[in-house]
XYZ file of C-alpha atoms in Angstrom:
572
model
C -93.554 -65.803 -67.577
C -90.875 -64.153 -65.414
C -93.230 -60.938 -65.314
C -95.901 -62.594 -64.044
C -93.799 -64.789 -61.847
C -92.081 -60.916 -60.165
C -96.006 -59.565 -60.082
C -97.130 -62.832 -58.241
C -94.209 -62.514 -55.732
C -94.802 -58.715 -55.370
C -98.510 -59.190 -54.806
C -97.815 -61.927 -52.133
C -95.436 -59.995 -50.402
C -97.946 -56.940 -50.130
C -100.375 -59.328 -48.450
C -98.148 -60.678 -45.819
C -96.371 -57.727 -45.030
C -95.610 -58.597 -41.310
C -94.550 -61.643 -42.562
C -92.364 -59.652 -45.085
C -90.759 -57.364 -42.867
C -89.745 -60.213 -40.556
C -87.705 -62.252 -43.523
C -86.590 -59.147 -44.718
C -85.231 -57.837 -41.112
C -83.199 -61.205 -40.348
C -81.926 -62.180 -43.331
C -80.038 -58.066 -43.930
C -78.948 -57.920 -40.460
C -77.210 -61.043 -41.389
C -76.032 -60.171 -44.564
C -74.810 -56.684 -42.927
C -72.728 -58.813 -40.200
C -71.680 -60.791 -42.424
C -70.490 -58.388 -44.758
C -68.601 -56.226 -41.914
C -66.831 -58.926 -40.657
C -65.383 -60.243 -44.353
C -64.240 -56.588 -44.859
C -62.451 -56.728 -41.880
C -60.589 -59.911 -42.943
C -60.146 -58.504 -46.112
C -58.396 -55.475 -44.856
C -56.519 -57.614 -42.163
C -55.542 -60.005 -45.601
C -54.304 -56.721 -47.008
C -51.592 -55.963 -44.405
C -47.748 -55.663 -45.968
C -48.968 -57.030 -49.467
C -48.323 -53.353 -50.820
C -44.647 -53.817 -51.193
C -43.666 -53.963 -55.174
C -40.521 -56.560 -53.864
C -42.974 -58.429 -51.099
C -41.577 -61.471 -52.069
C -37.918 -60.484 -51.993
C -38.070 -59.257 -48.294
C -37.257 -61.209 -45.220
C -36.793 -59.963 -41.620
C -34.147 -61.447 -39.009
C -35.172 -63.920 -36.666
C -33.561 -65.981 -34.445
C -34.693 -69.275 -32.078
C -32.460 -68.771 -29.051
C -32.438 -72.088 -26.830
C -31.791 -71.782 -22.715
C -30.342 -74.260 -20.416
C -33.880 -75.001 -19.096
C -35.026 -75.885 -22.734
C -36.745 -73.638 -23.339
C -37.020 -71.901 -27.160
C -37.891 -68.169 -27.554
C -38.124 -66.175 -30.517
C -36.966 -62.949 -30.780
C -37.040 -60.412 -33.926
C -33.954 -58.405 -32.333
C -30.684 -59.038 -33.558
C -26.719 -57.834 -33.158
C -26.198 -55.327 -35.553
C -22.873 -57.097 -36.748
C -25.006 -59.628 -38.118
C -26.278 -57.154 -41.005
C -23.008 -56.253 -41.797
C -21.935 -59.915 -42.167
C -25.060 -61.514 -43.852
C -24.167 -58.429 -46.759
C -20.393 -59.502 -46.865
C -20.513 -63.174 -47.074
C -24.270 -64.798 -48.411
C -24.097 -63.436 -52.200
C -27.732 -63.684 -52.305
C -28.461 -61.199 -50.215
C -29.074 -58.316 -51.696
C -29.552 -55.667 -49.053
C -29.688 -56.196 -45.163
C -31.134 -53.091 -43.964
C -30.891 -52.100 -39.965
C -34.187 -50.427 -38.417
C -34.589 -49.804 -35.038
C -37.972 -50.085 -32.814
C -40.276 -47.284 -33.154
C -39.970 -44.232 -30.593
C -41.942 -40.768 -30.387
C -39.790 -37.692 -31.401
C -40.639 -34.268 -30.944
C -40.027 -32.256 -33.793
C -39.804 -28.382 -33.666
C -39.431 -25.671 -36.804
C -40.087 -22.804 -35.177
C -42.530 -21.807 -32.528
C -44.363 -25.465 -34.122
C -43.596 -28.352 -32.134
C -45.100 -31.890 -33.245
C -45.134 -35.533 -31.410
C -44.519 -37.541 -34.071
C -43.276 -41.671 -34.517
C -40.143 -42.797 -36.651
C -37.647 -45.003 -36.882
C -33.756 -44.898 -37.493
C -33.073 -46.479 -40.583
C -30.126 -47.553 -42.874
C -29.399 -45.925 -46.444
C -31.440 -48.485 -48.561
C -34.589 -48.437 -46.780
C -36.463 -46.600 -49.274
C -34.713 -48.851 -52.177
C -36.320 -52.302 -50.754
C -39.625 -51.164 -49.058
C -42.481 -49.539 -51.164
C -42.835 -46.039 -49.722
C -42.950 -43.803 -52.332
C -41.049 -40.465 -52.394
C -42.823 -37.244 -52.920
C -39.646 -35.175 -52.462
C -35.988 -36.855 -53.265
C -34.521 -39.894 -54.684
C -34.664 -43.180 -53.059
C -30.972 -43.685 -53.183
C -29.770 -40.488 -51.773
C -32.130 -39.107 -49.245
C -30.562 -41.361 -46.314
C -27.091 -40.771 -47.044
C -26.713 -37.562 -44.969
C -26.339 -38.726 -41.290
C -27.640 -34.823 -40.333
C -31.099 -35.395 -42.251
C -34.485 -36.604 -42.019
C -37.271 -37.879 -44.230
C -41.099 -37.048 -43.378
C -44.082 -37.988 -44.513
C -46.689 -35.605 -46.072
C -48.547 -35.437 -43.453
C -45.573 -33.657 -40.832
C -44.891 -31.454 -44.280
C -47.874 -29.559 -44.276
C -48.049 -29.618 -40.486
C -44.273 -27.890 -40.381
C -44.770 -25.504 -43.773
C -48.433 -25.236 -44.405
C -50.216 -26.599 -47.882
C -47.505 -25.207 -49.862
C -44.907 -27.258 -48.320
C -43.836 -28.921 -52.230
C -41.143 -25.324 -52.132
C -40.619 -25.140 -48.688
C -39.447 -28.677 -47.460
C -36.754 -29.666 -48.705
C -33.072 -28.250 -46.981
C -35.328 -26.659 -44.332
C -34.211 -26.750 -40.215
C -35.783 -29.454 -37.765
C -35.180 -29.313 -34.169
C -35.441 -33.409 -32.796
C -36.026 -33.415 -29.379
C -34.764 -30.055 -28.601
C -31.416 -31.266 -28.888
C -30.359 -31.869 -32.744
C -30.589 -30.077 -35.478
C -31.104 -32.136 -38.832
C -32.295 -31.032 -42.972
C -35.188 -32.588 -44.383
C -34.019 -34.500 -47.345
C -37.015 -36.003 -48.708
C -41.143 -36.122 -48.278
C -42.455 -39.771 -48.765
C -46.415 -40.540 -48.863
C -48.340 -41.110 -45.842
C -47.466 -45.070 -44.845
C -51.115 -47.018 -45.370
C -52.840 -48.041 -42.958
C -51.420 -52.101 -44.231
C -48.122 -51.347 -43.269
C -46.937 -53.202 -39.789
C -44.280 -50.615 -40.174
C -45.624 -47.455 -38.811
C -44.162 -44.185 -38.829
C -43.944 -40.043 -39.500
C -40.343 -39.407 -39.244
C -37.254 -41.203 -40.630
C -33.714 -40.952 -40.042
C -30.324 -42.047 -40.972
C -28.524 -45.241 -38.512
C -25.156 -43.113 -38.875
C -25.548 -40.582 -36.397
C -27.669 -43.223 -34.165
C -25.276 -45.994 -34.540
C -21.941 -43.322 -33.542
C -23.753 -42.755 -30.687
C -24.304 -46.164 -28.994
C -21.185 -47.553 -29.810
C -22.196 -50.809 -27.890
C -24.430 -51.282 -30.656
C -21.513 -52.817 -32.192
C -21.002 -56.344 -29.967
C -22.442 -59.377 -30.838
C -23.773 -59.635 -27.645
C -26.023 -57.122 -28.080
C -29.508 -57.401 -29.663
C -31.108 -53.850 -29.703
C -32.263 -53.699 -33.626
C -34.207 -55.176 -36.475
C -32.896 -57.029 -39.841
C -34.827 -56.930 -42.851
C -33.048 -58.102 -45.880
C -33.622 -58.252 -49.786
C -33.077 -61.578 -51.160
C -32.078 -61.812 -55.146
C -35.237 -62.777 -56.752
C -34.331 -66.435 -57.639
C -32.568 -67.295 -54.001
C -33.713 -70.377 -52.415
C -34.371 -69.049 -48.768
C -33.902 -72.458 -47.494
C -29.702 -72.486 -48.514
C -29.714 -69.085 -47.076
C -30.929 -70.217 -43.766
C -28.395 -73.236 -43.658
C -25.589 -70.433 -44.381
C -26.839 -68.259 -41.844
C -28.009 -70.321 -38.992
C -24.926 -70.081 -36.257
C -23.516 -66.846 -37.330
C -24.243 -65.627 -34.053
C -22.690 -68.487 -32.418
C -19.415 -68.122 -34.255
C -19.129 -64.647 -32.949
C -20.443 -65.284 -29.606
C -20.163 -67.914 -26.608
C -23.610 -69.436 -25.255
C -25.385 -67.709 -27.513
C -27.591 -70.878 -28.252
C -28.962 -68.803 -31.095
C -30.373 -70.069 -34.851
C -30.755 -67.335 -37.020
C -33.518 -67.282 -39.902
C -35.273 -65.665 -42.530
C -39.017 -65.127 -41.791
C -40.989 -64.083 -45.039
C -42.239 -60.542 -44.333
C -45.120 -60.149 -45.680
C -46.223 -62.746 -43.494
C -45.217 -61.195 -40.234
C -48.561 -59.442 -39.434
C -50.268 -63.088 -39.863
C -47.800 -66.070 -39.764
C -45.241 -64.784 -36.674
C -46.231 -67.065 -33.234
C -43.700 -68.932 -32.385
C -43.450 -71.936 -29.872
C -40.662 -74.070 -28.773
C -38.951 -72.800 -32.436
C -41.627 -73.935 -34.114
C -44.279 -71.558 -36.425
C -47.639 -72.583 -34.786
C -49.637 -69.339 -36.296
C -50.278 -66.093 -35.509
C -53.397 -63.844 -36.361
C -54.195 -65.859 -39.390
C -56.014 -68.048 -36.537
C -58.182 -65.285 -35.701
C -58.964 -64.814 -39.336
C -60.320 -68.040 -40.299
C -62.779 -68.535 -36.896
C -63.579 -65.129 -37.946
C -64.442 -66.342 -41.379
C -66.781 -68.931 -40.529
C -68.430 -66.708 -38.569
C -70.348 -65.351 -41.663
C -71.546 -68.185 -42.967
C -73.055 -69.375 -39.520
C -74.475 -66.285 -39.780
C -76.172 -66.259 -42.994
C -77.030 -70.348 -42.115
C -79.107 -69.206 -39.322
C -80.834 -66.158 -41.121
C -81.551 -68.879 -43.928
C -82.997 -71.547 -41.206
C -85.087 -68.944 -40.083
C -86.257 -68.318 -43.761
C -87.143 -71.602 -43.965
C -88.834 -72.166 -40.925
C -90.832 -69.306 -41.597
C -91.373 -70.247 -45.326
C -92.926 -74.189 -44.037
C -95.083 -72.762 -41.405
C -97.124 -70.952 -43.375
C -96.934 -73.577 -46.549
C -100.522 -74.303 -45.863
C -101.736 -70.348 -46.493
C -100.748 -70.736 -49.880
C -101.975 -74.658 -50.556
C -105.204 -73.536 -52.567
C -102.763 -71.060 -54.637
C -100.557 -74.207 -55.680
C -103.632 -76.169 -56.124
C -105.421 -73.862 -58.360
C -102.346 -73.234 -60.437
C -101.596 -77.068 -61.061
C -104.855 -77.629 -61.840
C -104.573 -75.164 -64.675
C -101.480 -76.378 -65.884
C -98.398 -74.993 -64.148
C -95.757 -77.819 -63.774
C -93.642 -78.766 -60.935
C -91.118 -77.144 -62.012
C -93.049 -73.763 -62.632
C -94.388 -73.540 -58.815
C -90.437 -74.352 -57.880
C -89.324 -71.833 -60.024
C -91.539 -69.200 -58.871
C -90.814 -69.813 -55.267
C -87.486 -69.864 -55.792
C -87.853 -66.657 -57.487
C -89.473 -65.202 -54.290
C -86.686 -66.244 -52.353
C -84.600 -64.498 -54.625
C -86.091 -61.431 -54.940
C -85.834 -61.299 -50.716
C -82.766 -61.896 -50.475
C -81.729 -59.214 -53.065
C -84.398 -56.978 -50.978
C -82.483 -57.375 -47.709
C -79.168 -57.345 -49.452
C -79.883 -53.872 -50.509
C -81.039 -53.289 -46.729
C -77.952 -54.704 -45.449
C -75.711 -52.352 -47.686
C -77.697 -49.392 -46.150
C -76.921 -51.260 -43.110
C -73.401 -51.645 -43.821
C -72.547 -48.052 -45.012
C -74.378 -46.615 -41.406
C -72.394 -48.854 -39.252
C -68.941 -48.518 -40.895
C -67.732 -45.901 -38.620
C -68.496 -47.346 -35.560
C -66.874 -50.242 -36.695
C -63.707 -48.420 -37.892
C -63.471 -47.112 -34.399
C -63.974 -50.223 -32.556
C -61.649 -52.549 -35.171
C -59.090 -49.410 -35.484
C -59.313 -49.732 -38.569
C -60.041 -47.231 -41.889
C -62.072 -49.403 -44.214
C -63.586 -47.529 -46.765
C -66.064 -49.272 -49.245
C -65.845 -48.771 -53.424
C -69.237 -49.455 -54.537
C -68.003 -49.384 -57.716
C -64.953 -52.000 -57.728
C -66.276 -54.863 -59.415
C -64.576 -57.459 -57.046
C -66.960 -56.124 -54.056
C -70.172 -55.527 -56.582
C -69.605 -59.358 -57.380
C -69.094 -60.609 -53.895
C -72.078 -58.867 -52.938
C -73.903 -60.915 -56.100
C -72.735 -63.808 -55.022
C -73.458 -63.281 -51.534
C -77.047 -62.489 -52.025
C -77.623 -65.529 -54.723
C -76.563 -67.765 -52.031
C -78.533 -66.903 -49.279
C -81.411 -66.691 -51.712
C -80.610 -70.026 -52.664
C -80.004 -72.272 -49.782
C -83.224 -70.260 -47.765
C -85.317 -71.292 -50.872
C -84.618 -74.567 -52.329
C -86.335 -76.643 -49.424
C -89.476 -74.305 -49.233
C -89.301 -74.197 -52.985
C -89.381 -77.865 -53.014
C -91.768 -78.553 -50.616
C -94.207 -76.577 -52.374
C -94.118 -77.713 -55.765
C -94.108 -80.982 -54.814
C -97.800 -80.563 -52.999
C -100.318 -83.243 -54.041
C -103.201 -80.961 -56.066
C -106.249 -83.868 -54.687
C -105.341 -83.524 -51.229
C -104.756 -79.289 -51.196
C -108.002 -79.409 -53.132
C -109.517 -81.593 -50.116
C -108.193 -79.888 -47.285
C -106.385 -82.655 -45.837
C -102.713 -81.133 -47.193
C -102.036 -80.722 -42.801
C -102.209 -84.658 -42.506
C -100.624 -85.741 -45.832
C -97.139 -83.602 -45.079
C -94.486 -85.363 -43.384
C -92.105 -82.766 -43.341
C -92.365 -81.773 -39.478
C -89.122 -83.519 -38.488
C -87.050 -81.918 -40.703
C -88.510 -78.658 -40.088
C -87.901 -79.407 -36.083
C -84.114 -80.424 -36.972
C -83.301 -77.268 -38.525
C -84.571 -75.128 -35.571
C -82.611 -77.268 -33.064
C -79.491 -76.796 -35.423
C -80.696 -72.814 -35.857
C -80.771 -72.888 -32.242
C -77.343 -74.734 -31.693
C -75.298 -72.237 -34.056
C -76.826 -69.412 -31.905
C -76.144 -70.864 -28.935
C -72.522 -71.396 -29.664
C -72.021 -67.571 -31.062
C -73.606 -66.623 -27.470
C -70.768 -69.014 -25.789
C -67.944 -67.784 -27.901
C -68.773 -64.111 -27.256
C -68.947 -64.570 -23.797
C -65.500 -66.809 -23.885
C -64.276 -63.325 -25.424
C -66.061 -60.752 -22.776
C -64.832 -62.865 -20.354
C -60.843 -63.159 -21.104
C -61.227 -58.896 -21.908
C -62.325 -58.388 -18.783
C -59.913 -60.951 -16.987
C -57.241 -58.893 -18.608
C -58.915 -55.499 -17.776
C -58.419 -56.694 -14.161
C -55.730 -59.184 -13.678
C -53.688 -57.855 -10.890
C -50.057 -56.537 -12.630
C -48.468 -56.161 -9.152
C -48.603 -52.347 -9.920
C -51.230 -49.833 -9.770
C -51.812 -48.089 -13.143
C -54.345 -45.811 -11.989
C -53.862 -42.288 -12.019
C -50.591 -43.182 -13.351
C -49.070 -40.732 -16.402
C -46.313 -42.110 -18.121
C -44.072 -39.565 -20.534
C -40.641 -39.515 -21.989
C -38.039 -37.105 -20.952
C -36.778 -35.642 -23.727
C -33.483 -33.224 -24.337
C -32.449 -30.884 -21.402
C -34.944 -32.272 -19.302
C -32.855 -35.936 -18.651
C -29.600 -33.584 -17.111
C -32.144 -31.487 -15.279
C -34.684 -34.392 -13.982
C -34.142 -33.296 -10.137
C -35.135 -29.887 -10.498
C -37.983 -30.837 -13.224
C -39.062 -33.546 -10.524
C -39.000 -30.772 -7.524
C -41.332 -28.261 -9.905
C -43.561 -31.158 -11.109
C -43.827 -32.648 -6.841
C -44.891 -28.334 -6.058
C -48.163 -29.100 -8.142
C -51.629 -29.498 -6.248
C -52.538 -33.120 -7.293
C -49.050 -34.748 -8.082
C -48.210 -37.408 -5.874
C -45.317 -38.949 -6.812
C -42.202 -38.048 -9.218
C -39.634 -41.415 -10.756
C -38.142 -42.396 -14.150
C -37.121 -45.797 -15.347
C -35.938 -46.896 -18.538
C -38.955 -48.795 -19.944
C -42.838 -48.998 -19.547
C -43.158 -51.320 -16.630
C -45.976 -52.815 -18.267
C -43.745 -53.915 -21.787
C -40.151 -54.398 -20.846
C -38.137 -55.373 -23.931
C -34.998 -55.319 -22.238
C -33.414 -58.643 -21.184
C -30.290 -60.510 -20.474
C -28.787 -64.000 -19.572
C -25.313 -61.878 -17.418
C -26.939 -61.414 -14.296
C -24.925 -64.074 -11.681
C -24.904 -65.237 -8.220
C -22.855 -67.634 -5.562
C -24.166 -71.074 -6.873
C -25.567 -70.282 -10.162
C -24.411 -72.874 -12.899
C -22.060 -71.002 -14.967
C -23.519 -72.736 -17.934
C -27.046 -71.790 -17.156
C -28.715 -69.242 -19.257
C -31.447 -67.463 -17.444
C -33.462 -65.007 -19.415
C -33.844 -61.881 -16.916
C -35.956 -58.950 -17.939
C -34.309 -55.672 -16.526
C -35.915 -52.442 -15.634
C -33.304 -49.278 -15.264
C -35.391 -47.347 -12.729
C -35.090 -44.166 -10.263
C -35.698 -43.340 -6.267
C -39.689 -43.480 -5.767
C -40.266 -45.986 -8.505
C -42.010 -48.864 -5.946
C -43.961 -45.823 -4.373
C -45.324 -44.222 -7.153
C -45.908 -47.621 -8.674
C -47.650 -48.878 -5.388
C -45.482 -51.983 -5.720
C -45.424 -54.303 -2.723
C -42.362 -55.109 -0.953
C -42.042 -58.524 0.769
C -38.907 -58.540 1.670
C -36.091 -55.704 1.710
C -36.538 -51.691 1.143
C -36.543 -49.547 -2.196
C -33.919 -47.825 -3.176
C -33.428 -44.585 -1.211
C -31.225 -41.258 -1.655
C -30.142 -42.070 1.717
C -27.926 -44.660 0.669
C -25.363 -44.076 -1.883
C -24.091 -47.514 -2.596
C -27.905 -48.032 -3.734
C -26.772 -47.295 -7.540
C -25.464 -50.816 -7.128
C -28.482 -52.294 -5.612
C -31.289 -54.396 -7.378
C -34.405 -55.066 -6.292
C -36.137 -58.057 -7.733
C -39.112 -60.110 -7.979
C -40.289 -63.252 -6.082
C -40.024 -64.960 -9.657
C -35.955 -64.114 -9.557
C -36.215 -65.119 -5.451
C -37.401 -68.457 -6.161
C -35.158 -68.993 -9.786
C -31.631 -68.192 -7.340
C -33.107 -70.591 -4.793
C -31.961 -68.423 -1.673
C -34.643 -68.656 1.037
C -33.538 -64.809 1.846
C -31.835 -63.237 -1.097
C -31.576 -59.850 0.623
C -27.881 -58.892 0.337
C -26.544 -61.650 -1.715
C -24.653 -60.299 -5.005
């Protein structure tokens, strides 16, 4: 029966091949955009899940509250904190110091490499799943002179057989410090929030910026290891003003945050969790299914219409025998054996289009044909689609009246026109909204592309000075000002565009001394309003012609308005 059902279905599809080609065409451009954007939110689902004690690990956080009301967030914290969370909370097993990521340039030889790290404490590789190539997880931080790299910067420094070259060899960081590679760890995956090529010991780091050391400074990350049957919720209540107790108006409520759900789970508002990219992910997976609900409406639509071509068909089969449930059954098989058609179509599809898509998601997803998780989504997939573009034409067509297809008059005996009208205004609606929402998105890209930052980033190069060059920035400024297309030559402290670096000290005649006003700070050199193309609206830039300028700020009409001066020029 089923043979003769696939031959029937086979032979119907080789006489309507237009018709063919059209079902098959929607429905696997569906299924292929369907199936790109559920890998995507399966590799965004993947992010920080790698870690064998996920569970266990927490970072920092801490809801800081101003006199205005207002609640941020923040992930920084005073590195005391680590230090005292280890002493006095039994169950917490490690609290490991990181700091934020930075660029190093590392040199063996006449080989010089850009490459991103962090400075870490002597656990890190104990509590976080990146697995060690080269060295022991327990000893390869302990040396404040060394430095861990990944396998990548290994064969980069000492070719493919770096395995008996690595380890006690001579880096040069930043043309300034010597250090000995102590260990080779695997590349970090591409689900890792924590990104990086290079790692080194806090020791060194932490002797160095001795300021580091007050509680009034937030400069670094926390993550800690909690023991595996800790209640998180007592270790918040222990935690919670341990700032506070170490220092005044800090208005600050520390708290664990789980970490494997900081990629998703990590917006805060007003101290409360209200999401994160987890949002995006389920609009994003609805998206599919409107998908696939229009490709099947369009099935449909196409199925009904042409009902009446294959009346006499039904007819003559009933009349012979077949049952209701055979003509279902055979239709249903039809729709079946399309949607496994265009499934295979949309794989093609799929496998083509991947690498554009990597590059526009920045992502790396790689298909396995052969896991059976994806084989069965992909069954599934298709036997759904077959199934809800089938069952009404399926339906519809077995349940033709053989005495009025045999008379002709099927046309004015089905009542089925209002139904097929309400699924093309609803196929219409769903489009209709995917059209609004993607130009909602083009819209807010290209309000960001050219919202007006009060600085002109074009033609602007931004670089880190790195080793002799920050004692010898005049004369590196004079020889970069001699070249034929330079303009302009200033430093500052931060990328103007993403300033981490705030304070509540900053005070003036009249201020409440109990007001906390969160100030972001830029550290910045002569020129840096010229080559920025900043406007001025009141006041001068800083200038060489003026020594006591070291002492001068310049600030924005925000901070203008916030001290409540009508002219704020010379106040201190």
């Amino acid at each position: 029966m089923f043979h003769n059902y696939f031959k029937t279905a086979l032979r119907s599809f080789w006489r309507q091949k237009g018709y063919t080609l059209i079902n098959i065409s929607g429905l696997s451009v569906g299924l292929a955009c369907s199936i790109l954007i559920l890998l995507w939110v399966q590799d965004e689902l993947k992010v920080d899940q790698f870690h064998e004690q996920g569970p266990q690990l927490y970072q920092v956080m801490r809801h800081v509250t101003f006199s205005d009301g207002q609640i941020y967030t923040w992930m920084s914290q005073p590195m005391p904190l680590a230090q005292m969370m280890e002493k006095e909370i039994p169950e917490v097993l490690d609290a490991e110091l990181v700091n934020w990521s930075n660029d190093y340039l590392i040199r063996v030889g006449d080989q010089a490499f850009r490459e991103s790290g962090h400075v870490v404490d002597s656990a890190f590789f104990e509590i976080f799943t990146f697995p060690l190539i080269v060295g022991e997880a327990s000893e390869v931080l302990k040396d404040p002179a060394s430095i861990v790299i990944s396998e990548s910067v290994a064969i980069k420094c000492f070719g493919p057989d770096w395995r008996n070259k690595a380890l006690g060899q001579i880096l040069t960081v930043n043309n300034d410090e010597e250090v000995k590679v102590s260990g080779v760890f695997r590349d970090v995956p591409d689900h890792s929030t924590l990104r990086f090529d290079v790692v080194f010991p806090i020791g060194r780091f932490l002797s160095k910026n001795k300021w580091l050391e007050h509680w009034g400074n937030s400069s670094l990350q926390i993550f800690v290891r909690l023991a595996e049957n800790a209640d998180v919720n007592q270790v918040n209540q222990k935690i919670t003003d341990m700032i506070d107790k170490n220092h005044q108006h800090a208005n600050a409520q520390v708290f664990l945050h789980p970490y494997q759900d900081i990629y998703l789970r990590s917006n805060f508002r007003d101290g409360k969790l209200v999401g994160g990219r987890i949002d995006y992910l389920r609009i994003f997976s609805l998206v599919p299914l409107v998908i696939l609900v229009i490709a099947a409406i369009n099935f449909m639509n196409l199925a009904t219409a042409r009902s009446g071509k294959r009346a006499r068909e039904i007819g003559v089969r009933k009349v012979v025998g077949a049952s209701k449930s055979a003509v279902f059954q055979q239709f249903m098989g039809e729709s079946m054996m399309l949607s496994f058609f265009s499934m295979s179509v949309a794989v093609l599809l799929v496998e083509l289009a991947l690498p554009a898509f990597n590059e526009m998601m920045d992502k790396t997803i790689a298909v396995n044909y052969l896991s059976p998780v994806y084989l069965l989504s992909l069954l599934g997939i298709a036997l759904f689609t077959g199934f809800i573009s089938g069952v009404y034409p399926a339906l519809m067509l077995a349940s033709f009246n053989v005495v009025n297809v045999l008379k002709g008059t099927l046309a004015y005996q089905f009542k089925g026109a209002l139904l097929r009208q309400g699924l093309v205004v609803f196929q219409f609606t769903l489009s209709i909204l995917l059209i609004i929402g993607t130009l909602t998105i083009y819209q807010q890209i290209h309000f960001i592309r050219t919202k007006n930052l009060g600085l002109d980033k074009d033609n602007l190069l931004y670089l880190q000075l790195e080793g002799p060059m920050q004692e010898q920035y005049e004369t590196f400024r004079t020889e970069l000002l001699r070249q034929p297309g330079i303009l302009s030559v200033t430093t500052s402290s931060q990328d103007p565009l993403s300033v981490g670096n705030n304070t509540t000290d900053p005070t003036w005649e009249g201020k409440d001394p109990n007001s906390q006003i969160l100030i972001s700070i830029i550290n910045a050199n002569y020129d840096f309003v010229e080559t920025m193309k900043m406007e001025l609206v009141a006041g001068r830039s800083h200038s060489r012609d003026y020594g006591t300028d070291t002492a001068n700020y310049i600030i924005n009409e925000v901070t203008a308005k916030v001290i409540g001066k009508e002219n704020p020029i010379g106040i201190t």
